[in-house]
Short mmCIF file of C-alpha atoms in Angstrom, two decimals:
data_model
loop_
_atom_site.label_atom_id
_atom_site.label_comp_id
_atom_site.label_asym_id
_atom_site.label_seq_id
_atom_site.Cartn_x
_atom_site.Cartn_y
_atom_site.Cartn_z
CA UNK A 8 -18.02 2.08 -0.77
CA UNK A 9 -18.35 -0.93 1.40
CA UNK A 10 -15.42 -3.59 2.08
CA UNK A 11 -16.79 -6.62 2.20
CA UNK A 12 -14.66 -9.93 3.54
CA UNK A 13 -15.04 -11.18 0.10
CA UNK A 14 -13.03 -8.18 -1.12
CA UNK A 15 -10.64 -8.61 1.67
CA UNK A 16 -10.10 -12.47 0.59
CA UNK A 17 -10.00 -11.14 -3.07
CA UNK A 18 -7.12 -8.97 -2.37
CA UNK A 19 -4.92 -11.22 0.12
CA UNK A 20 -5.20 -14.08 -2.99
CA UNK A 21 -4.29 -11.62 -5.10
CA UNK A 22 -1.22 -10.06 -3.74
CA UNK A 23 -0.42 -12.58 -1.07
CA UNK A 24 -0.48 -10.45 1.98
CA UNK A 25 -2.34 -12.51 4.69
CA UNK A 26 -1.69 -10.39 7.64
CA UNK A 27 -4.11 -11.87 10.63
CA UNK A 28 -5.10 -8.83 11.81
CA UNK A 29 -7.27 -8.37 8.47
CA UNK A 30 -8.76 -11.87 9.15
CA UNK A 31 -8.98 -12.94 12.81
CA UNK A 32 -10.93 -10.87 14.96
CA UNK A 33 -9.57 -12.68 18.12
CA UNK A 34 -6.31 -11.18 17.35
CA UNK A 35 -7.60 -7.77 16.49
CA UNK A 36 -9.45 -6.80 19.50
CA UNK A 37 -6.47 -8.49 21.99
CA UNK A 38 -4.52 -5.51 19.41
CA UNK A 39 -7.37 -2.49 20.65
CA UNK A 40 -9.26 -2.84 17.74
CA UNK A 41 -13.28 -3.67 17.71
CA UNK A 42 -12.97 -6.28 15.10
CA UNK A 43 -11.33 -6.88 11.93
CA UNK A 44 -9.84 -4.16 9.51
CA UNK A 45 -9.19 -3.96 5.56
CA UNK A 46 -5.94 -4.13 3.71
CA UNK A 47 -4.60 -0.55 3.82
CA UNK A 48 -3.59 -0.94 -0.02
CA UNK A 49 -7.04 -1.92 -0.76
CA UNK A 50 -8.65 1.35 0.83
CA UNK A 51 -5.89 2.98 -1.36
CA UNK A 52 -6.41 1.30 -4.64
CA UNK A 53 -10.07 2.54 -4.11
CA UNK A 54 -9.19 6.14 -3.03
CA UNK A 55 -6.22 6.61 -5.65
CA UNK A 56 -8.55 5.39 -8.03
CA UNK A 57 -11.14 7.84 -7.38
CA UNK A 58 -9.00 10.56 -7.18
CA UNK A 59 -7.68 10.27 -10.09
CA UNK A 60 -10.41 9.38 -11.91
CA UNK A 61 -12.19 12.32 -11.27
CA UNK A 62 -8.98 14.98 -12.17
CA UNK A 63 -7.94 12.82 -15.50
CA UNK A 64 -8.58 15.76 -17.06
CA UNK A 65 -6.58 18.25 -15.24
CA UNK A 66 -3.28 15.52 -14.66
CA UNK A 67 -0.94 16.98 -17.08
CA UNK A 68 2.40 16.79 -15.41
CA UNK A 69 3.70 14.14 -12.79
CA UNK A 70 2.44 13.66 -9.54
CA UNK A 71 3.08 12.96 -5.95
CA UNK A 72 0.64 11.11 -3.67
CA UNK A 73 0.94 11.24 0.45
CA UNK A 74 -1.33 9.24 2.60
CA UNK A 75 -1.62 8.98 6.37
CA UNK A 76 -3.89 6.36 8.09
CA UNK A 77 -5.51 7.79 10.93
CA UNK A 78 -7.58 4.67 11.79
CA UNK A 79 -8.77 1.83 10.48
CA UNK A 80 -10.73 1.06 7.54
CA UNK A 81 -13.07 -1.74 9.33
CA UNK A 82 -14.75 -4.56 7.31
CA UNK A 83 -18.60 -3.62 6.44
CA UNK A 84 -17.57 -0.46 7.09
CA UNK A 85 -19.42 2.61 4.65
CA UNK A 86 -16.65 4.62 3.42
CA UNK A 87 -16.47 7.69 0.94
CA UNK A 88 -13.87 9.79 -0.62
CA UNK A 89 -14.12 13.71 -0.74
CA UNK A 90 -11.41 16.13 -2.35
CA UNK A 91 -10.88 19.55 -1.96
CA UNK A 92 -8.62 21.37 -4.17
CA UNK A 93 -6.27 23.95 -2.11
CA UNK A 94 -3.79 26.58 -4.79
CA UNK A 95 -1.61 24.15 -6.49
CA UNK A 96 -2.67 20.92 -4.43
CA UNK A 97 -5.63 18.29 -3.32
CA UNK A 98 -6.24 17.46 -0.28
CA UNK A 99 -7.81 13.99 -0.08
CA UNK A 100 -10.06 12.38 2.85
CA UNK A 101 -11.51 9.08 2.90
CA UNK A 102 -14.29 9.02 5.73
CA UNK A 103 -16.68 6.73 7.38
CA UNK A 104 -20.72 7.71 7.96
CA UNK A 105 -19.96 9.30 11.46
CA UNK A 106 -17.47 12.22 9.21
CA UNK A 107 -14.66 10.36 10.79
CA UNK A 108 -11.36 10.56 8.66
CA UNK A 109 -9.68 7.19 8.19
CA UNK A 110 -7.34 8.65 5.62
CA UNK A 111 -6.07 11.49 4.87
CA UNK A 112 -3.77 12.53 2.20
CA UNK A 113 -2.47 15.13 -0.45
CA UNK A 114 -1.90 15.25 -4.14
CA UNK A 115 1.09 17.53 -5.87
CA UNK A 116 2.60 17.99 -8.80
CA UNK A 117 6.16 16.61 -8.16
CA UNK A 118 8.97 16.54 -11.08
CA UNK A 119 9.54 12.46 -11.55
CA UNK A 120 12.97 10.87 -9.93
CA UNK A 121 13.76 6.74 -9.87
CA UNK A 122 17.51 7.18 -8.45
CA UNK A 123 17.60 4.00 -6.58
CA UNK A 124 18.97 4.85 -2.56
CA UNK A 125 17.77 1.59 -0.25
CA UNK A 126 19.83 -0.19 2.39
CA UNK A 127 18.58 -2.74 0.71
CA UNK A 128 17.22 -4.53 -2.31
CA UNK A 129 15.57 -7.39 -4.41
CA UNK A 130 16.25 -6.95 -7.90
CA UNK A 131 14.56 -8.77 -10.85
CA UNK A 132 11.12 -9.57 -8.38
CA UNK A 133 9.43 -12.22 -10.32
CA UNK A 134 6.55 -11.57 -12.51
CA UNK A 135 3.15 -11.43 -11.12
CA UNK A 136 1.08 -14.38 -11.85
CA UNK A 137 -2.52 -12.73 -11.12
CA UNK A 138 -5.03 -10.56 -12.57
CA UNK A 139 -6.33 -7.89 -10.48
CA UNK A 140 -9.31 -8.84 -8.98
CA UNK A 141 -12.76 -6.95 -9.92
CA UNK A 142 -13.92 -5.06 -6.58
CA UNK A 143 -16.66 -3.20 -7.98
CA UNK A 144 -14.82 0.07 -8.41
CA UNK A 145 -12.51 0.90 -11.74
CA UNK A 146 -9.18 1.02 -10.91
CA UNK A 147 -6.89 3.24 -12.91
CA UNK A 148 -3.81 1.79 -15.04
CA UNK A 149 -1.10 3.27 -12.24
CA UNK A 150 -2.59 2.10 -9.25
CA UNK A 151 -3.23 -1.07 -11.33
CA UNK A 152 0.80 -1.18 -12.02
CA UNK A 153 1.59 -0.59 -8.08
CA UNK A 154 -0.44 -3.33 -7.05
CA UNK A 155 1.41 -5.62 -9.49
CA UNK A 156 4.30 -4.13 -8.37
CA UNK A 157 3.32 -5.02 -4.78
CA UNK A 158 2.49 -8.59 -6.01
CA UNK A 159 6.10 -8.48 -7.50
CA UNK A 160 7.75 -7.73 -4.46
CA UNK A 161 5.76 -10.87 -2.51
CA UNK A 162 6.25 -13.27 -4.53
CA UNK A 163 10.08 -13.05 -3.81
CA UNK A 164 9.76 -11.93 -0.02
CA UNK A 165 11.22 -14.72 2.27
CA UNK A 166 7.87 -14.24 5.03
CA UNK A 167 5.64 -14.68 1.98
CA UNK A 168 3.48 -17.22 3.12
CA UNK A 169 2.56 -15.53 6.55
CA UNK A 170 3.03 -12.06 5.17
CA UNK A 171 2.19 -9.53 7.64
CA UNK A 172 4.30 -11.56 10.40
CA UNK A 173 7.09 -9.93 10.98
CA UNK A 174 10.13 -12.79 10.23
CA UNK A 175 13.31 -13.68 8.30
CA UNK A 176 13.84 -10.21 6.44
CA UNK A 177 14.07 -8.82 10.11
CA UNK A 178 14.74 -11.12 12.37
CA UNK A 179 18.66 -9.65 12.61
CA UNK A 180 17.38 -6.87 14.15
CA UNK A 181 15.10 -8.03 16.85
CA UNK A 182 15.93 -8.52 20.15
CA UNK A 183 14.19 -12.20 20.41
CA UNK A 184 13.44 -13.31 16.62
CA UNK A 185 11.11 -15.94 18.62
CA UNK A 186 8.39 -13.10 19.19
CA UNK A 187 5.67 -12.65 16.29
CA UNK A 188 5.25 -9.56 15.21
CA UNK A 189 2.26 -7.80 12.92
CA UNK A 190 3.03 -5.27 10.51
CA UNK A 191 0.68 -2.23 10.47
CA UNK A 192 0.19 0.29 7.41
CA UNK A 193 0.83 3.62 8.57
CA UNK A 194 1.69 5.90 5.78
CA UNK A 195 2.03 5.46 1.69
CA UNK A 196 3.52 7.50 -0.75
CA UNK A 197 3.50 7.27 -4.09
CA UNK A 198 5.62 9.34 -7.16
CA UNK A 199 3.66 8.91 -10.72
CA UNK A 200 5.68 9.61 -13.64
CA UNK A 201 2.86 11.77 -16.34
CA UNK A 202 3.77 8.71 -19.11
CA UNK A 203 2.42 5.91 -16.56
CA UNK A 204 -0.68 8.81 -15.54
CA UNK A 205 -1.60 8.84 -19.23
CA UNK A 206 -2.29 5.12 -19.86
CA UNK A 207 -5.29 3.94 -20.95
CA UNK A 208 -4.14 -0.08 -19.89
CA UNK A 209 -1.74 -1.72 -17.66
CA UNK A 210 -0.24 -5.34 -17.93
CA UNK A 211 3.23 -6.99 -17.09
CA UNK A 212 4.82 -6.65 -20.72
CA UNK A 213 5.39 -3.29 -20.28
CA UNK A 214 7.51 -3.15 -17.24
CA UNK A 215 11.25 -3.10 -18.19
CA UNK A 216 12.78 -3.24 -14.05
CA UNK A 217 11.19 -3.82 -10.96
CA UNK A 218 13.41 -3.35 -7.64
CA UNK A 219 12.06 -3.59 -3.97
CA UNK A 220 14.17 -1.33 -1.58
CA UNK A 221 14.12 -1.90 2.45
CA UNK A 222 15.00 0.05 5.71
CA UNK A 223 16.20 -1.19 8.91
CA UNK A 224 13.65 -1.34 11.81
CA UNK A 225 14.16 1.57 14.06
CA UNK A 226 12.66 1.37 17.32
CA UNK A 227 10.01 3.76 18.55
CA UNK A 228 7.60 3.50 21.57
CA UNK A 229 5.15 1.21 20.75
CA UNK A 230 7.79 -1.22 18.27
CA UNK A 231 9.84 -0.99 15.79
CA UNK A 232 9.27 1.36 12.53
CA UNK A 233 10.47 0.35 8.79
CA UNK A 234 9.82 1.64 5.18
CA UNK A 235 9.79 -0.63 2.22
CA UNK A 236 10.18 1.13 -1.52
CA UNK A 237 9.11 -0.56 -4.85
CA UNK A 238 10.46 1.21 -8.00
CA UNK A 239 8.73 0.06 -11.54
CA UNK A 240 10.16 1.39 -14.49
CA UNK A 241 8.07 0.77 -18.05
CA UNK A 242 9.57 0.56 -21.12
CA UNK A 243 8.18 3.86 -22.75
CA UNK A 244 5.80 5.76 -19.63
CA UNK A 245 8.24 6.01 -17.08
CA UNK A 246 7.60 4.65 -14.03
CA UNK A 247 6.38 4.98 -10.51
CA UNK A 248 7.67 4.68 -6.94
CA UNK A 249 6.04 3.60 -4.29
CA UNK A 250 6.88 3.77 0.08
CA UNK A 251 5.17 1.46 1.81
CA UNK A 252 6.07 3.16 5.77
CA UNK A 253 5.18 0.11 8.38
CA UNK A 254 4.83 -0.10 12.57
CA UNK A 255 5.61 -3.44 13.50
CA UNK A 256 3.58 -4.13 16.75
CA UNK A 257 4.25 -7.22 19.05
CA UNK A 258 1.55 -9.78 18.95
CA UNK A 259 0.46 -10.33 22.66
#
């Protein structure tokens, strides 16, 4: 699989997230980076996808999903996806042509639990107003239901327009609000409920609550850390939740 800059257009007019890093090379290499990199949720719709694809027949009870980044999923970039089942779980690897491993992650069966817990939360996120794009890979009907969830959440998020940029919904806990700030992927979990696993289609009509959950920034070393949670509960298939875990880095 190749990520092209079309896909990476495709995917920030899809969900909204135009984060400059994935755009303007300038910015990335005054970051450390050699150019440009793809939307972390893209490499994952592709990888979650693929996954799951290949064990439909062996899903039979809910799941849990864990991904690290461990670098950057560069545009042009040839990536592939390998699996390796280990006792009761998969671990998953997405690497480049050099063997290098740009994500790594692990599937496991995990009983299903929605209890709401954020600091704090955006109920009722507005419907999503897009198809999902076609990138040239199938996506599967629960990763297709966290990306609308994701489009859910952004089209309610006060930075929405320069998502990516760090703004209003942290601002309060900044030491100069003034400062721009890039948000950076880091790690993504996601719990699958067997119901959602087990669809054969996806669309908006059958989501009965959507609710976007948020941490406070803590500060670490090289910024300030933050989780966001989306929680989509269907009608009759249960539901899925989703942790988005974020570095916010200061744009030099």
């Amino acid at each position: 699989m190749i990520f092209s800059s079309r896909m990476i257009d495709q995917w920030a007019e899809y969900s909204g997230d135009r984060n400059p890093v994935h755009f303007d090379r300038e910015l990335a290499t005054s970051m450390g980076y050699p150019r440009e990199f793809c939307h972390g949720w893209l490499a994952l719709l592709f990888v979650k996808s693929e996954v799951t694809t290949r064990l439909a027949a062996s899903l039979n009870e809910d799941i849990a999903v864990d991904f690290r980044f461990r670098s950057p999923v560069y545009v042009r970039e040839d990536v592939s996806c390998e699996m390796d089942k280990n006792e009761t779980r998969y671990d998953i690897d997405l690497v480049n042509a050099s063997r290098q491993k740009l994500v790594t992650g692990v599937l496991t069966p995990k009983p299903f639990n929605n209890a709401i817990d954020g600091a704090h939360r955006l109920h009722g996120l507005g419907r999503a107003d897009r198809s999902l794009p076609d990138f040239g890979f199938p996506v599967v009907p629960w990763v297709e239901a966290e990306a609308y969830a994701f489009q859910q959440m952004l089209q309610k998020y006060p930075g929405k327009e320069r998502i990516g940029v760090a703004d209003d919904i942290f601002a309060e806990h900044l030491k100069d609000s003034r400062e721009r700030w890039v948000l950076l992927h880091t790690r993504h979990e996601s719990d699958v409920s067997l119901g959602l696993l087990q669809l054969t289609r996806f669309d908006g009509s059958m989501v009965r609550e959507s609710v976007c959950e948020w941490s406070n920034p803590i500060p670490v070393p090289s910024g300030y850390y933050c989780s966001i949670t989306l929680r989509l509960s269907l009608y009759t298939q249960g539901g899925l939740v989703s942790r988005i875990h974020l570095l916010m880095k200061r744009i030099n």
